[in-house]
Every structure is written in structure tokens, then in C-alpha cells.
């Protein structure tokens, strides 16, 4: 088959999903071409995930145009047999608004945050989820439109779900070099907040929770940090440092193997989310055999429970502090089996094969 693999954004795990699908479909003998949003090639994540691909296989959507129009036109021009969209929320909602698919071939989109399973508890969040359910329902009634829904490591029942793929490949023996380069004292118990650090990851609240632990701990923040998230967390981080806790902040895009090495290096990963949805970092912690404290999002609770050293708490400094103290007392767990890239890609490939 000729498959159009399309992604309009570069943040989060989106380009990781694109690379997983491209590798799998290409290895299976399919002819894969890519359509990217106008800002994607200049994003840091592009070089990390797609920088080594043949430029002749890549088309960039025009700036200022409607994404759905570019997607449909490209599918017709290239005469593809199917279209795969890893960030299907955006595209499927546009299809629901429009009520038709004008492109060629079946379009399969991945719903990253299902509005039923991962609905917010706030009134505004419930209203947004209701609107999303309506538009996804309209999109599902369009011929040649298929929606897959992303799940965490606890697989929901029912068809149409695919587990979040976990890529975990640290450099063998690289932890010692990372510890030395980042100045991580081996005598301290290190908590880590990793990935794209946004306000929804509650860095300040985590710092306030750690301030209740007393001496002997450190906090490593690693990944691209939004300026507003750092500004909001700054007073809490200052208080934590004043109390004697070591804080290291690596505000940069982490290469995949370095991120994986840090997940295995730290003593406990902290995933304190305000929003509902699966966490790729929690999957990495399971694969690494790392302690993990999840907080806030109820969707993270069953995933954290997969590890014997996984703890969940409500999103308050006192309760999170107690959870961090509990995790500190637990032995490091053995790795837990997680979903792999092949099963993720197979779900897309099956939907595309059904279109023939």
C-alpha cells in the first residue's frame, strides 16, 4: 500500500508515534510518505525523531491553510491507499465539524485523550468533553473514517483501543556518566520530573510536597520547561532549596536515550498531572523498574498500581508529600512488561489493510 502518514504538530509524543509507524510500515513493505504541519520541520523534536529521513518522502503543508484541506489534497495528489494520523484528536474533530472526508483512502486517527475515559472533573472540562464526544461521534459516521483510542498500560476492554507504546532504550552503563555530568550526589534520594514541563505537571506543588521530607533528597527537573511553568514554580523551588534540598534543572530537549537513562537513574519518578490521560513516562518507569509516584489524574492510578513500588495520591502538598515519603521507603522494583511499538503499529496497519 501507499500510506500517507500525517502530523501537524511536533510537541509531546507525536513525532515519536510518527517514527514508530514509519519504521513499522516501511519494514512491512509499504510505501510511506509524510505530510507535516508548516512548523514541524523547524521544531527541535523534528531533528530528534525524523531528521534522518529522506526529504523526498516529506511534504510540508502550506502555512495559513486549513490542515484538513491540505491532508485531503495531498492524499489525492499522491494517490494513497490509506491515511494514518497519530494526533487524531485535531483531525477527527475537524472531520466531525465538516461532516465529510474529501480525501482518498481510509483515514485512521488516534484519539490521544478519550473524552469518556479521560474526562476532566471540572464543569468546563465536562462541557469540553461533551462537545468532543459529539464531534467524534459525527466523524465516526463518515465513510472511510476510523478512530483508534490511546490507552495506558492498563488496557481497557472493547474494540478500537491501542496501548501507548513504550520505547525504552538507555545507553548500557550510561548512568554513571549521567550522574557525574549532572552532579547528582549518589548519597541523595533523587526524585525526577521529566519531559515537557508544563503548568499541568505541577512542578511547584511537587517542590512544596518535597519540602515536607526533610534532608537527604534531591529534585532533578529535566526536559523542555515552559517559561510560565518555571515562573509559577520558582517560589516553591526557592523554598525547597532554602530548606537544604538540592535542585537540578536541565531545561533542554533530552535525546531519547538520555531521557531513558535518567528514568532508570533517579530513585523515583514523579508524575503529578492536573489533566486526565495516559503517561508515556509512567510506562518508561515501569519498563525501567523505577519507583513512581503518580498524583492528581485518576487515570494514572491503575497504571501506577502495576508496579510494586508505584504510589498514587491526590494533588495536594500534604498528600503528595506522604506519597513521596512512602515511595522513598520502598525497595526498587523489578521491571514490568509494557506495550511495545509493534503492537501499536499493528493496530494502525490493520485499519489500513481493512480499507483495501
CSV table of C-alpha atoms in Angstrom, one decimal:
chain,number,residue,atom,x,y,z
A,1,UNK,CA,0.0,0.0,0.0
A,2,UNK,CA,0.9,3.6,-0.3
A,3,UNK,CA,0.3,5.2,3.1
A,4,UNK,CA,0.2,8.9,3.9
A,5,UNK,CA,1.5,9.5,7.5
A,6,UNK,CA,0.4,12.9,8.7
A,7,UNK,CA,1.2,15.1,11.7
A,8,UNK,CA,0.5,18.8,12.1
A,9,UNK,CA,2.3,19.3,15.5
A,10,UNK,CA,5.7,18.4,16.8
A,11,UNK,CA,5.3,18.5,20.6
A,12,UNK,CA,4.8,15.7,23.1
A,13,UNK,CA,5.0,12.2,21.8
A,14,UNK,CA,3.6,13.0,18.4
A,15,UNK,CA,6.7,12.6,16.3
A,16,UNK,CA,7.7,9.5,18.3
A,17,UNK,CA,4.5,7.9,17.2
A,18,UNK,CA,5.2,9.1,13.6
A,19,UNK,CA,8.6,7.4,13.7
A,20,UNK,CA,7.2,4.2,15.2
A,21,UNK,CA,4.6,4.0,12.4
A,22,UNK,CA,7.0,4.9,9.7
A,23,UNK,CA,9.6,2.3,10.7
A,24,UNK,CA,6.9,-0.4,11.1
A,25,UNK,CA,5.1,0.2,7.8
A,26,UNK,CA,8.2,0.7,5.8
A,27,UNK,CA,9.7,-2.5,7.2
A,28,UNK,CA,6.4,-4.3,6.2
A,29,UNK,CA,7.0,-3.2,2.6
A,30,UNK,CA,4.6,-0.3,2.3
A,31,UNK,CA,5.4,2.9,0.5
A,32,UNK,CA,5.1,5.6,3.2
A,33,UNK,CA,5.0,9.3,2.6
A,34,UNK,CA,4.8,12.0,5.2
A,35,UNK,CA,2.7,15.2,5.4
A,36,UNK,CA,3.8,17.6,8.2
A,37,UNK,CA,2.4,20.8,9.5
A,38,UNK,CA,4.3,24.0,8.4
A,39,UNK,CA,6.0,24.5,11.8
A,40,UNK,CA,7.1,20.9,12.3
A,41,UNK,CA,10.4,20.8,10.3
A,42,UNK,CA,11.8,23.7,12.3
A,43,UNK,CA,10.9,22.2,15.7
A,44,UNK,CA,13.6,20.6,17.9
A,45,UNK,CA,11.7,17.3,18.0
A,46,UNK,CA,11.9,17.0,14.2
A,47,UNK,CA,15.7,16.6,14.2
A,48,UNK,CA,15.5,14.1,17.2
A,49,UNK,CA,12.9,11.8,15.6
A,50,UNK,CA,12.7,12.4,11.8
A,51,UNK,CA,15.9,14.2,10.9
A,52,UNK,CA,17.5,11.2,9.2
A,53,UNK,CA,14.5,10.5,6.8
A,54,UNK,CA,14.8,11.1,3.1
A,55,UNK,CA,13.5,14.7,2.4
A,56,UNK,CA,11.9,13.4,-0.8
A,57,UNK,CA,9.4,11.4,1.3
A,58,UNK,CA,8.2,14.5,3.1
A,59,UNK,CA,5.6,17.1,2.1
A,60,UNK,CA,5.1,20.2,4.3
A,61,UNK,CA,1.6,21.7,4.4
A,62,UNK,CA,1.3,25.4,3.4
A,63,UNK,CA,1.3,27.9,6.2
A,64,UNK,CA,-2.0,29.5,7.0
A,65,UNK,CA,-4.1,26.9,5.2
A,66,UNK,CA,-6.6,24.6,6.7
A,67,UNK,CA,-4.9,21.3,7.8
A,68,UNK,CA,-7.8,19.1,6.7
A,69,UNK,CA,-7.8,20.6,3.2
A,70,UNK,CA,-4.0,20.0,2.9
A,71,UNK,CA,-4.5,16.5,4.1
A,72,UNK,CA,-7.2,15.7,1.7
A,73,UNK,CA,-5.4,17.3,-1.3
A,74,UNK,CA,-2.2,15.5,-0.6
A,75,UNK,CA,-3.9,12.2,-0.3
A,76,UNK,CA,-5.5,12.7,-3.7
A,77,UNK,CA,-2.3,14.1,-5.4
A,78,UNK,CA,-0.2,11.1,-4.1
A,79,UNK,CA,-3.0,8.6,-4.8
A,80,UNK,CA,-2.6,6.9,-1.4
A,81,UNK,CA,-4.4,3.9,-0.2
A,82,UNK,CA,-4.8,5.0,3.4
A,83,UNK,CA,-4.0,7.9,5.7
A,84,UNK,CA,-2.7,7.5,9.3
A,85,UNK,CA,-2.8,10.4,11.7
A,86,UNK,CA,-1.1,9.8,15.1
A,87,UNK,CA,-2.6,13.0,16.6
A,88,UNK,CA,-6.2,12.2,15.5
A,89,UNK,CA,-7.9,14.5,18.0
A,90,UNK,CA,-7.4,17.6,16.0
A,91,UNK,CA,-8.1,16.0,12.6
A,92,UNK,CA,-11.1,13.9,13.7
A,93,UNK,CA,-12.7,16.9,15.4
A,94,UNK,CA,-12.3,18.9,12.2
A,95,UNK,CA,-13.9,16.0,10.3
A,96,UNK,CA,-16.8,16.0,12.8
A,97,UNK,CA,-17.4,19.7,12.2
A,98,UNK,CA,-17.2,19.3,8.4
A,99,UNK,CA,-19.2,16.1,8.2
A,100,UNK,CA,-17.3,14.5,5.3
A,101,UNK,CA,-13.8,13.2,4.2
A,102,UNK,CA,-12.8,14.6,0.8
A,103,UNK,CA,-9.5,12.8,0.6
A,104,UNK,CA,-8.5,9.5,-0.9
A,105,UNK,CA,-8.4,6.2,1.1
A,106,UNK,CA,-9.4,5.4,4.6
A,107,UNK,CA,-8.2,7.8,7.3
A,108,UNK,CA,-7.3,6.3,10.7
A,109,UNK,CA,-6.8,8.8,13.5
A,110,UNK,CA,-5.6,8.2,17.1
A,111,UNK,CA,-7.6,9.9,19.8
A,112,UNK,CA,-4.9,10.7,22.4
A,113,UNK,CA,-7.4,11.7,25.1
A,114,UNK,CA,-10.7,9.9,25.0
A,115,UNK,CA,-13.5,12.2,26.3
A,116,UNK,CA,-15.3,9.4,28.1
A,117,UNK,CA,-12.5,7.6,29.9
A,118,UNK,CA,-10.3,10.6,30.5
A,119,UNK,CA,-12.9,13.3,31.1
A,120,UNK,CA,-12.0,16.2,33.4
A,121,UNK,CA,-13.8,16.6,36.7
A,122,UNK,CA,-14.3,20.4,36.3
A,123,UNK,CA,-17.5,21.8,34.9
A,124,UNK,CA,-15.7,23.4,32.0
A,125,UNK,CA,-13.8,20.1,31.4
A,126,UNK,CA,-17.0,18.1,31.3
A,127,UNK,CA,-18.5,20.6,28.8
A,128,UNK,CA,-15.5,20.3,26.6
A,129,UNK,CA,-15.6,16.5,26.8
A,130,UNK,CA,-19.3,16.5,25.9
A,131,UNK,CA,-18.6,18.6,22.8
A,132,UNK,CA,-15.7,16.3,21.9
A,133,UNK,CA,-17.9,13.2,22.2
A,134,UNK,CA,-20.5,14.8,19.8
A,135,UNK,CA,-17.9,15.7,17.2
A,136,UNK,CA,-16.1,12.3,17.4
A,137,UNK,CA,-19.4,10.6,17.1
A,138,UNK,CA,-20.1,12.6,13.9
A,139,UNK,CA,-16.7,11.7,12.5
A,140,UNK,CA,-17.2,8.0,13.2
A,141,UNK,CA,-20.3,8.1,10.9
A,142,UNK,CA,-18.3,9.3,7.9
A,143,UNK,CA,-17.4,6.5,5.5
A,144,UNK,CA,-13.7,5.7,5.5
A,145,UNK,CA,-13.0,7.4,8.8
A,146,UNK,CA,-11.7,5.2,11.7
A,147,UNK,CA,-10.9,6.3,15.2
A,148,UNK,CA,-8.5,4.4,17.5
A,149,UNK,CA,-8.2,5.4,21.1
A,150,UNK,CA,-5.0,5.6,23.1
A,151,UNK,CA,-4.9,3.7,26.3
A,152,UNK,CA,-2.3,3.5,29.0
A,153,UNK,CA,-0.7,0.2,30.2
A,154,UNK,CA,-3.9,-1.0,31.7
A,155,UNK,CA,-5.7,-2.0,28.6
A,156,UNK,CA,-9.4,-1.1,28.5
A,157,UNK,CA,-12.0,-3.6,27.3
A,158,UNK,CA,-13.7,-3.2,23.9
A,159,UNK,CA,-12.5,-2.8,20.3
A,160,UNK,CA,-10.8,0.3,18.9
A,161,UNK,CA,-8.2,0.8,21.7
A,162,UNK,CA,-4.4,0.6,21.3
A,163,UNK,CA,-2.0,0.7,24.2
A,164,UNK,CA,0.5,3.6,24.5
A,165,UNK,CA,3.8,2.2,23.1
A,166,UNK,CA,6.8,2.4,25.4
A,167,UNK,CA,10.2,3.0,23.9
A,168,UNK,CA,12.9,2.3,26.5
A,169,UNK,CA,16.5,2.0,25.3
A,170,UNK,CA,19.1,3.7,27.6
A,171,UNK,CA,22.8,3.5,26.9
A,172,UNK,CA,24.2,0.5,28.6
A,173,UNK,CA,26.1,1.6,31.7
A,174,UNK,CA,25.4,5.2,31.0
A,175,UNK,CA,24.0,6.1,34.4
A,176,UNK,CA,27.5,6.8,35.9
A,177,UNK,CA,28.3,9.3,33.2
A,178,UNK,CA,24.9,11.0,33.6
A,179,UNK,CA,25.3,11.1,37.4
A,180,UNK,CA,28.7,12.7,37.0
A,181,UNK,CA,27.8,15.2,34.3
A,182,UNK,CA,24.6,16.4,36.1
A,183,UNK,CA,26.2,16.5,39.5
A,184,UNK,CA,23.7,14.0,41.1
A,185,UNK,CA,25.1,13.1,44.5
A,186,UNK,CA,24.8,9.3,44.9
A,187,UNK,CA,24.1,9.7,48.7
A,188,UNK,CA,20.8,11.6,48.0
A,189,UNK,CA,17.5,10.0,47.1
A,190,UNK,CA,16.6,11.7,43.8
A,191,UNK,CA,13.1,12.4,42.6
A,192,UNK,CA,12.6,13.3,38.9
A,193,UNK,CA,10.2,15.4,37.0
A,194,UNK,CA,10.8,14.8,33.3
A,195,UNK,CA,9.6,15.5,29.7
A,196,UNK,CA,7.8,18.7,28.6
A,197,UNK,CA,7.4,20.5,31.9
A,198,UNK,CA,4.1,22.5,31.6
A,199,UNK,CA,1.9,24.0,34.3
A,200,UNK,CA,-0.3,20.9,34.2
A,201,UNK,CA,2.7,18.9,35.6
A,202,UNK,CA,2.5,20.9,38.9
A,203,UNK,CA,6.3,21.4,39.5
A,204,UNK,CA,5.7,23.9,42.3
A,205,UNK,CA,3.3,21.7,44.1
A,206,UNK,CA,5.8,18.8,43.9
A,207,UNK,CA,8.5,21.1,45.3
A,208,UNK,CA,6.2,22.0,48.2
A,209,UNK,CA,5.5,18.3,48.8
A,210,UNK,CA,9.2,17.5,48.9
A,211,UNK,CA,9.8,20.3,51.4
A,212,UNK,CA,8.0,18.1,53.9
A,213,UNK,CA,10.5,15.2,53.6
A,214,UNK,CA,13.5,16.7,55.4
A,215,UNK,CA,17.1,16.2,54.4
A,216,UNK,CA,18.6,13.5,52.1
A,217,UNK,CA,16.7,14.1,48.9
A,218,UNK,CA,17.2,15.9,45.6
A,219,UNK,CA,15.0,17.0,42.8
A,220,UNK,CA,16.0,16.7,39.1
A,221,UNK,CA,13.9,18.5,36.6
A,222,UNK,CA,14.9,17.5,33.0
A,223,UNK,CA,13.2,18.4,29.7
A,224,UNK,CA,11.9,21.5,27.9
A,225,UNK,CA,10.3,23.7,30.5
A,226,UNK,CA,7.7,26.2,29.7
A,227,UNK,CA,8.6,29.7,31.0
A,228,UNK,CA,5.3,30.1,32.7
A,229,UNK,CA,5.6,26.8,34.5
A,230,UNK,CA,9.1,27.7,35.8
A,231,UNK,CA,7.9,31.1,36.8
A,232,UNK,CA,5.0,29.7,38.7
A,233,UNK,CA,7.2,27.1,40.4
A,234,UNK,CA,10.1,29.4,41.2
A,235,UNK,CA,8.9,30.4,44.8
A,236,UNK,CA,8.3,26.8,45.8
A,237,UNK,CA,11.7,25.8,44.3
A,238,UNK,CA,13.4,28.6,46.2
A,239,UNK,CA,11.8,27.4,49.5
A,240,UNK,CA,12.9,23.9,48.8
A,241,UNK,CA,16.5,25.0,48.2
A,242,UNK,CA,16.4,27.2,51.3
A,243,UNK,CA,15.4,24.1,53.3
A,244,UNK,CA,18.5,22.4,52.1
A,245,UNK,CA,17.3,20.2,49.2
A,246,UNK,CA,19.4,20.1,46.1
A,247,UNK,CA,17.6,21.0,42.9
A,248,UNK,CA,19.0,20.5,39.4
A,249,UNK,CA,17.2,21.9,36.4
A,250,UNK,CA,18.1,20.7,32.9
A,251,UNK,CA,15.9,22.9,30.7
A,252,UNK,CA,16.6,21.4,27.2
A,253,UNK,CA,15.3,18.7,24.8
A,254,UNK,CA,16.6,15.4,26.0
A,255,UNK,CA,17.8,12.8,23.5
A,256,UNK,CA,15.7,9.7,23.8
A,257,UNK,CA,18.5,7.5,25.2
A,258,UNK,CA,19.5,10.2,27.8
A,259,UNK,CA,15.9,10.5,28.9
A,260,UNK,CA,15.6,6.7,29.3
A,261,UNK,CA,18.9,6.7,31.2
A,262,UNK,CA,17.6,9.3,33.6
A,263,UNK,CA,14.4,7.4,34.2
A,264,UNK,CA,16.5,4.5,35.3
A,265,UNK,CA,19.0,6.6,37.2
A,266,UNK,CA,16.7,8.5,39.5
A,267,UNK,CA,15.3,6.8,42.6
A,268,UNK,CA,11.7,7.8,41.9
A,269,UNK,CA,9.8,9.4,39.1
A,270,UNK,CA,7.1,12.0,40.0
A,271,UNK,CA,4.1,12.3,37.6
A,272,UNK,CA,1.7,14.8,39.1
A,273,UNK,CA,-0.8,15.7,36.4
A,274,UNK,CA,-3.8,18.0,36.6
A,275,UNK,CA,-5.3,16.6,33.4
A,276,UNK,CA,-6.5,13.0,32.7
A,277,UNK,CA,-4.8,10.7,30.2
A,278,UNK,CA,-2.1,8.1,29.9
A,279,UNK,CA,1.5,8.9,30.6
A,280,UNK,CA,4.3,7.7,28.4
A,281,UNK,CA,6.8,8.5,31.2
A,282,UNK,CA,4.9,6.2,33.6
A,283,UNK,CA,5.3,3.5,31.0
A,284,UNK,CA,9.1,4.1,30.9
A,285,UNK,CA,9.2,3.9,34.7
A,286,UNK,CA,7.5,0.6,34.6
A,287,UNK,CA,9.9,-0.7,31.9
A,288,UNK,CA,12.9,0.7,33.8
A,289,UNK,CA,12.0,-0.8,37.2
A,290,UNK,CA,11.9,2.6,38.8
A,291,UNK,CA,9.7,3.7,41.7
A,292,UNK,CA,6.9,6.0,40.6
A,293,UNK,CA,4.6,8.4,42.4
A,294,UNK,CA,1.6,9.5,40.4
A,295,UNK,CA,-0.8,12.2,41.6
A,296,UNK,CA,-3.9,14.1,40.5
A,297,UNK,CA,-5.1,12.3,37.4
A,298,UNK,CA,-7.3,9.4,38.3
A,299,UNK,CA,-6.4,7.7,35.1
A,300,UNK,CA,-2.8,7.2,36.4
A,301,UNK,CA,-3.9,5.3,39.5
A,302,UNK,CA,-4.3,1.9,37.9
A,303,UNK,CA,-1.1,2.3,35.9
A,304,UNK,CA,0.9,3.2,39.0
A,305,UNK,CA,-0.5,0.1,40.7
A,306,UNK,CA,1.1,-2.1,38.1
A,307,UNK,CA,4.4,-1.6,39.9
A,308,UNK,CA,5.0,-2.9,43.5
A,309,UNK,CA,6.7,0.4,44.1
A,310,UNK,CA,4.0,2.6,42.5
A,311,UNK,CA,2.1,5.0,44.6
A,312,UNK,CA,-0.8,7.3,43.8
A,313,UNK,CA,-2.1,10.3,45.8
A,314,UNK,CA,-4.5,13.3,45.5
A,315,UNK,CA,-2.9,16.5,44.2
A,316,UNK,CA,-2.2,18.4,47.5
A,317,UNK,CA,1.2,19.1,49.1
A,318,UNK,CA,0.4,17.1,52.2
A,319,UNK,CA,-0.9,14.0,50.5
A,320,UNK,CA,1.7,14.1,47.8
A,321,UNK,CA,4.4,14.6,50.4
A,322,UNK,CA,3.2,11.5,52.2
A,323,UNK,CA,3.2,9.5,48.9
A,324,UNK,CA,6.8,10.6,48.3
A,325,UNK,CA,7.8,9.5,51.7
A,326,UNK,CA,6.2,6.2,51.2
A,327,UNK,CA,7.9,5.6,47.9
A,328,UNK,CA,11.2,6.5,49.5
A,329,UNK,CA,10.8,3.6,51.9
A,330,UNK,CA,10.0,1.0,49.2
A,331,UNK,CA,12.7,-1.2,47.6
A,332,UNK,CA,13.4,-0.6,43.9
A,333,UNK,CA,11.1,-2.9,41.9
A,334,UNK,CA,11.7,-5.3,39.0
A,335,UNK,CA,10.8,-4.0,35.5
A,336,UNK,CA,7.2,-4.5,34.5
A,337,UNK,CA,6.2,-5.7,31.0
A,338,UNK,CA,4.8,-2.9,28.9
A,339,UNK,CA,3.3,-2.4,25.5
A,340,UNK,CA,5.8,-2.3,22.6
A,341,UNK,CA,5.9,-0.3,19.4
A,342,UNK,CA,4.9,-3.3,17.2
A,343,UNK,CA,1.5,-3.8,18.8
A,344,UNK,CA,0.8,0.0,18.5
A,345,UNK,CA,1.8,0.0,14.8
A,346,UNK,CA,-0.1,-3.3,14.1
A,347,UNK,CA,-3.4,-1.6,15.1
A,348,UNK,CA,-2.9,1.1,12.5
A,349,UNK,CA,-1.7,-1.4,9.9
A,350,UNK,CA,-4.9,-3.5,10.5
A,351,UNK,CA,-7.1,-0.5,10.0
A,352,UNK,CA,-5.3,0.5,6.8
A,353,UNK,CA,-5.5,-3.1,5.5
A,354,UNK,CA,-9.2,-3.2,6.1
A,355,UNK,CA,-9.5,-0.3,3.6
A,356,UNK,CA,-8.4,-2.3,0.7
